[in-house]
Amino acid sequence: IEVHGWLKVSGMEGAGLTQDAPEARPLAHASVLETESRRDLAMRFESLGGSGHGSEFAIFQHHLGARPAGLLAWADLGTDLLADALESRFDGVGLEENTIVFAPDHGDEWWTKDKRYWMAMRSFLKTDGVGADQATPAACRRLQSLRQTLIEDLEAGEKIFVFKDSHRNLTEAETDRLHAAVRTYGDSTLFYVRLEDDAHPNGTVDSIRPGLMVGYIDHFTFSPDNKPLGSADVAWLALCERAAQLQ
């Protein structure tokens, strides 16, 4: 079933899994950045995935001409599981004993899932060209390399790390835990994006404390009950522009 350019994987919708093949396309938003292109802006950010269509921010980056390839760019995982993974420095991610490699029904690509942190994500290995015996070691090697790169990026403290939950807004305690986990690596910034409220309309970005920003958006691409709502690219672009100014 085609939904806004995403081919949904049968039986996996509730977990936020989609077989997505985004195409680069211009945004309706006419903002012109004076000092950097939209692609350069997009690459200042790195996705930590999300709960419910965790690939949404990576697809937005793709639409701006960026090619996100981070460990969690295409991953779906919950808040507590992300915090657990960050706190353990993603220990064991990519080891075959911790990794499930599977092909979703009606999909044409192998997916991976970590047995401890879920982290359901694309492998970009096609099932018609790579057998199961080849897919597992190849996918695991990729995961191990991406794990090391993510740790290095977190330690460098130059990127803004994005997380969102399509199902609900996080509690203050949950946000604080994620922020603390990110800051164990160095001076990186967590950018948590949540649904707008009366006090924080769409496009608002609050700098809460060093290394923590909270952004507010009018809608994600999918509703909390997994109904397609249309592109949120314009809102994401405004949030990124504001967050980059505040960093």
Short mmCIF file of C-alpha atoms in Angstrom, two decimals:
data_model
loop_
_atom_site.label_atom_id
_atom_site.label_comp_id
_atom_site.label_asym_id
_atom_site.label_seq_id
_atom_site.Cartn_x
_atom_site.Cartn_y
_atom_site.Cartn_z
CA ILE A 1 0.00 0.00 0.00
CA GLU A 2 1.59 3.29 -1.03
CA VAL A 3 1.27 5.99 1.63
CA HIS A 4 2.93 9.32 0.85
CA GLY A 5 5.79 7.61 -0.95
CA TRP A 6 6.37 5.00 1.76
CA LEU A 7 5.60 1.36 1.04
CA LYS A 8 4.22 0.06 4.33
CA VAL A 9 5.40 -3.35 5.45
CA SER A 10 2.51 -5.67 6.20
CA GLY A 11 2.14 -6.48 9.87
CA MET A 12 4.79 -3.99 11.01
CA GLU A 13 2.84 -0.72 11.00
CA GLY A 14 2.31 -0.62 14.75
CA ALA A 15 6.03 -0.86 15.31
CA GLY A 16 6.65 2.04 12.98
CA LEU A 17 8.44 -0.05 10.39
CA THR A 18 8.19 1.16 6.85
CA GLN A 19 9.95 0.23 3.67
CA ASP A 20 10.69 3.76 2.58
CA ALA A 21 12.24 4.97 -0.62
CA PRO A 22 12.28 8.75 -0.33
CA GLU A 23 13.03 10.90 -3.30
CA ALA A 24 14.79 14.25 -3.02
CA ARG A 25 12.27 16.99 -3.69
CA PRO A 26 12.06 20.74 -3.06
CA LEU A 27 10.28 22.10 -0.01
CA ALA A 28 7.43 24.55 -0.29
CA HIS A 29 9.10 26.69 2.37
CA ALA A 30 10.98 29.57 0.70
CA SER A 31 13.47 30.33 3.48
CA VAL A 32 16.92 31.22 2.17
CA LEU A 33 19.82 30.60 4.53
CA GLU A 34 22.48 33.28 4.31
CA THR A 35 25.47 31.31 5.49
CA GLU A 36 24.76 27.69 4.63
CA SER A 37 22.71 25.59 2.28
CA ARG A 38 19.79 23.48 3.43
CA ARG A 39 21.87 20.39 2.91
CA ASP A 40 24.62 21.75 5.16
CA LEU A 41 22.01 22.67 7.74
CA ALA A 42 20.55 19.16 7.64
CA MET A 43 23.95 17.59 8.18
CA ARG A 44 24.42 19.54 11.40
CA PHE A 45 21.83 17.19 12.87
CA GLU A 46 21.81 13.45 13.47
CA SER A 47 18.76 11.38 14.25
CA LEU A 48 18.56 9.17 17.31
CA GLY A 49 15.55 7.49 15.74
CA GLY A 50 12.17 7.61 17.36
CA SER A 51 9.17 5.70 18.56
CA GLY A 52 6.73 5.36 15.69
CA HIS A 53 8.23 5.87 12.22
CA GLY A 54 11.66 6.57 13.62
CA SER A 55 12.98 7.24 10.12
CA GLU A 56 10.95 10.46 9.73
CA PHE A 57 13.80 12.88 10.44
CA ALA A 58 16.22 10.97 8.20
CA ILE A 59 13.69 11.15 5.36
CA PHE A 60 13.39 14.91 5.93
CA GLN A 61 17.20 15.19 5.73
CA HIS A 62 17.11 13.19 2.50
CA HIS A 63 14.61 15.66 1.06
CA LEU A 64 17.10 18.45 1.76
CA GLY A 65 19.77 16.63 -0.22
CA ALA A 66 21.58 15.09 2.74
CA ARG A 67 22.34 11.38 2.91
CA PRO A 68 21.99 10.40 6.57
CA ALA A 69 23.73 7.14 7.40
CA GLY A 70 23.86 7.16 11.20
CA LEU A 71 23.27 4.05 13.29
CA LEU A 72 19.80 5.23 14.33
CA ALA A 73 18.84 7.31 11.29
CA TRP A 74 16.37 4.68 10.08
CA ALA A 75 15.67 3.06 13.45
CA ASP A 76 12.51 2.69 15.47
CA LEU A 77 12.95 2.37 19.23
CA GLY A 78 11.32 3.64 22.38
CA THR A 79 12.57 6.24 24.81
CA ASP A 80 13.65 3.87 27.57
CA LEU A 81 15.39 1.56 25.11
CA LEU A 82 17.29 4.48 23.58
CA ALA A 83 18.35 5.62 27.05
CA ASP A 84 19.49 2.08 27.88
CA ALA A 85 21.51 1.88 24.66
CA LEU A 86 23.14 5.29 25.20
CA GLU A 87 24.00 4.47 28.79
CA SER A 88 25.64 1.19 27.77
CA ARG A 89 27.50 2.89 24.89
CA PHE A 90 25.57 0.57 22.56
CA ASP A 91 27.54 -2.36 23.93
CA GLY A 92 27.19 -5.47 21.78
CA VAL A 93 25.32 -3.75 18.95
CA GLY A 94 26.20 -5.50 15.71
CA LEU A 95 27.28 -8.79 17.28
CA GLU A 96 25.53 -11.70 15.62
CA GLU A 97 24.34 -13.12 18.94
CA ASN A 98 22.46 -9.87 19.60
CA THR A 99 21.09 -9.30 16.10
CA ILE A 100 18.02 -10.64 14.34
CA VAL A 101 18.11 -10.31 10.53
CA PHE A 102 14.72 -10.74 8.90
CA ALA A 103 12.74 -9.95 5.78
CA PRO A 104 9.32 -8.40 6.52
CA ASP A 105 6.33 -9.81 4.66
CA HIS A 106 6.01 -8.37 1.16
CA GLY A 107 9.27 -6.45 1.53
CA ASP A 108 12.32 -6.73 -0.72
CA GLU A 109 14.97 -5.75 1.80
CA TRP A 110 16.58 -7.34 4.85
CA TRP A 111 15.95 -5.61 8.17
CA THR A 112 17.80 -5.90 11.48
CA LYS A 113 16.55 -5.83 15.04
CA ASP A 114 18.69 -5.77 18.19
CA LYS A 115 17.50 -8.30 20.77
CA ARG A 116 18.06 -5.89 23.70
CA TYR A 117 17.22 -2.43 22.36
CA TRP A 118 14.80 -3.36 19.51
CA MET A 119 16.34 -0.83 17.07
CA ALA A 120 14.36 -2.12 14.11
CA MET A 121 15.96 -0.68 11.00
CA ARG A 122 16.75 -1.08 7.32
CA SER A 123 19.92 -2.84 6.20
CA PHE A 124 19.77 -1.61 2.57
CA LEU A 125 20.52 -5.20 1.48
CA LYS A 126 18.05 -6.50 -1.10
CA THR A 127 16.65 -9.98 -0.54
CA ASP A 128 16.84 -10.87 -4.23
CA GLY A 129 20.58 -10.25 -4.34
CA VAL A 130 21.75 -11.30 -0.88
CA GLY A 131 20.86 -14.61 0.76
CA ALA A 132 20.16 -15.02 4.47
CA ASP A 133 23.59 -16.58 5.06
CA GLN A 134 25.26 -13.51 3.57
CA ALA A 135 22.89 -10.91 4.97
CA THR A 136 23.62 -11.56 8.64
CA PRO A 137 27.40 -11.03 8.65
CA ALA A 138 27.15 -8.13 6.19
CA ALA A 139 24.46 -6.38 8.22
CA CYS A 140 26.35 -6.96 11.46
CA ARG A 141 29.56 -5.49 10.06
CA ARG A 142 27.61 -2.42 9.01
CA LEU A 143 26.01 -2.07 12.45
CA GLN A 144 29.37 -2.32 14.22
CA SER A 145 30.87 0.36 11.98
CA LEU A 146 27.88 2.66 12.47
CA ARG A 147 28.00 2.11 16.24
CA GLN A 148 31.60 3.31 16.37
CA THR A 149 30.83 6.34 14.20
CA LEU A 150 27.87 7.34 16.37
CA ILE A 151 29.97 7.14 19.52
CA GLU A 152 32.64 9.29 17.88
CA ASP A 153 30.02 11.83 16.81
CA LEU A 154 28.55 11.96 20.32
CA GLU A 155 32.00 12.47 21.80
CA ALA A 156 32.89 15.20 19.30
CA GLY A 157 29.98 17.33 20.48
CA GLU A 158 29.49 19.10 17.16
CA LYS A 159 26.14 17.70 15.99
CA ILE A 160 22.63 18.21 17.32
CA PHE A 161 20.99 14.86 18.08
CA VAL A 162 17.27 14.62 17.34
CA PHE A 163 14.67 12.37 18.95
CA LYS A 164 10.88 12.30 18.67
CA ASP A 165 8.04 10.05 19.80
CA SER A 166 5.04 10.01 17.48
CA HIS A 167 2.85 8.32 20.07
CA ARG A 168 3.07 10.74 22.99
CA ASN A 169 5.01 13.57 24.59
CA LEU A 170 7.76 12.46 26.95
CA THR A 171 7.67 13.23 30.63
CA GLU A 172 10.20 15.63 32.11
CA ALA A 173 11.94 12.69 33.79
CA GLU A 174 12.25 10.82 30.49
CA THR A 175 13.63 13.88 28.72
CA ASP A 176 16.12 14.46 31.53
CA ARG A 177 17.30 10.87 31.35
CA LEU A 178 17.90 11.06 27.60
CA HIS A 179 19.72 14.36 28.01
CA ALA A 180 21.93 12.97 30.77
CA ALA A 181 22.72 9.89 28.67
CA VAL A 182 23.75 12.01 25.67
CA ARG A 183 25.91 14.25 27.86
CA THR A 184 27.90 11.31 29.24
CA TYR A 185 29.75 11.32 25.90
CA GLY A 186 30.70 14.99 25.91
CA ASP A 187 29.17 18.34 25.00
CA SER A 188 26.63 17.10 22.47
CA THR A 189 23.14 18.58 22.27
CA LEU A 190 19.89 16.65 22.49
CA PHE A 191 17.05 18.17 20.47
CA TYR A 192 13.79 16.59 21.59
CA VAL A 193 10.84 17.44 19.33
CA ARG A 194 7.29 17.09 20.64
CA LEU A 195 3.78 18.15 19.65
CA GLU A 196 2.87 21.79 20.11
CA ASP A 197 0.69 23.07 22.96
CA ASP A 198 -1.03 26.34 23.83
CA ALA A 199 2.12 27.80 25.35
CA HIS A 200 4.47 26.50 22.65
CA PRO A 201 3.12 26.87 19.09
CA ASN A 202 4.56 25.16 16.06
CA GLY A 203 8.14 26.29 15.38
CA THR A 204 9.01 27.12 18.98
CA VAL A 205 12.41 25.95 20.20
CA ASP A 206 13.33 26.33 23.87
CA SER A 207 16.89 26.07 25.13
CA ILE A 208 16.31 24.38 28.47
CA ARG A 209 19.88 24.01 29.68
CA PRO A 210 23.31 23.40 28.14
CA GLY A 211 22.95 20.52 25.72
CA LEU A 212 19.14 20.31 25.78
CA MET A 213 16.68 21.95 23.40
CA VAL A 214 12.98 21.18 23.07
CA GLY A 215 11.15 21.92 19.83
CA TYR A 216 7.43 21.99 19.15
CA ILE A 217 5.76 20.81 15.95
CA ASP A 218 2.14 20.92 14.80
CA HIS A 219 2.17 17.35 13.50
CA PHE A 220 4.45 14.48 12.61
CA THR A 221 4.07 12.60 9.35
CA PHE A 222 1.91 10.02 11.13
CA SER A 223 -0.57 10.52 13.96
CA PRO A 224 -0.21 8.83 17.35
CA ASP A 225 -2.59 6.12 16.10
CA ASN A 226 -0.54 5.67 12.90
CA LYS A 227 -2.70 7.55 10.42
CA PRO A 228 -0.82 9.43 7.65
CA LEU A 229 -1.03 13.20 8.10
CA GLY A 230 1.13 14.39 5.24
CA SER A 231 4.60 15.85 5.08
CA ALA A 232 5.96 17.81 8.05
CA ASP A 233 9.08 18.94 6.16
CA VAL A 234 8.28 22.66 6.33
CA ALA A 235 7.87 22.48 10.11
CA TRP A 236 11.04 20.41 10.49
CA LEU A 237 13.02 22.95 8.45
CA ALA A 238 11.84 25.86 10.62
CA LEU A 239 12.73 23.92 13.77
CA CYS A 240 16.19 23.07 12.49
CA GLU A 241 16.90 26.65 11.47
CA ARG A 242 15.94 27.87 14.95
CA ALA A 243 17.85 25.12 16.77
CA ALA A 244 20.98 25.83 14.76
CA GLN A 245 20.75 29.50 15.74
CA LEU A 246 20.46 28.57 19.42
CA GLN A 247 23.27 26.02 19.53
#
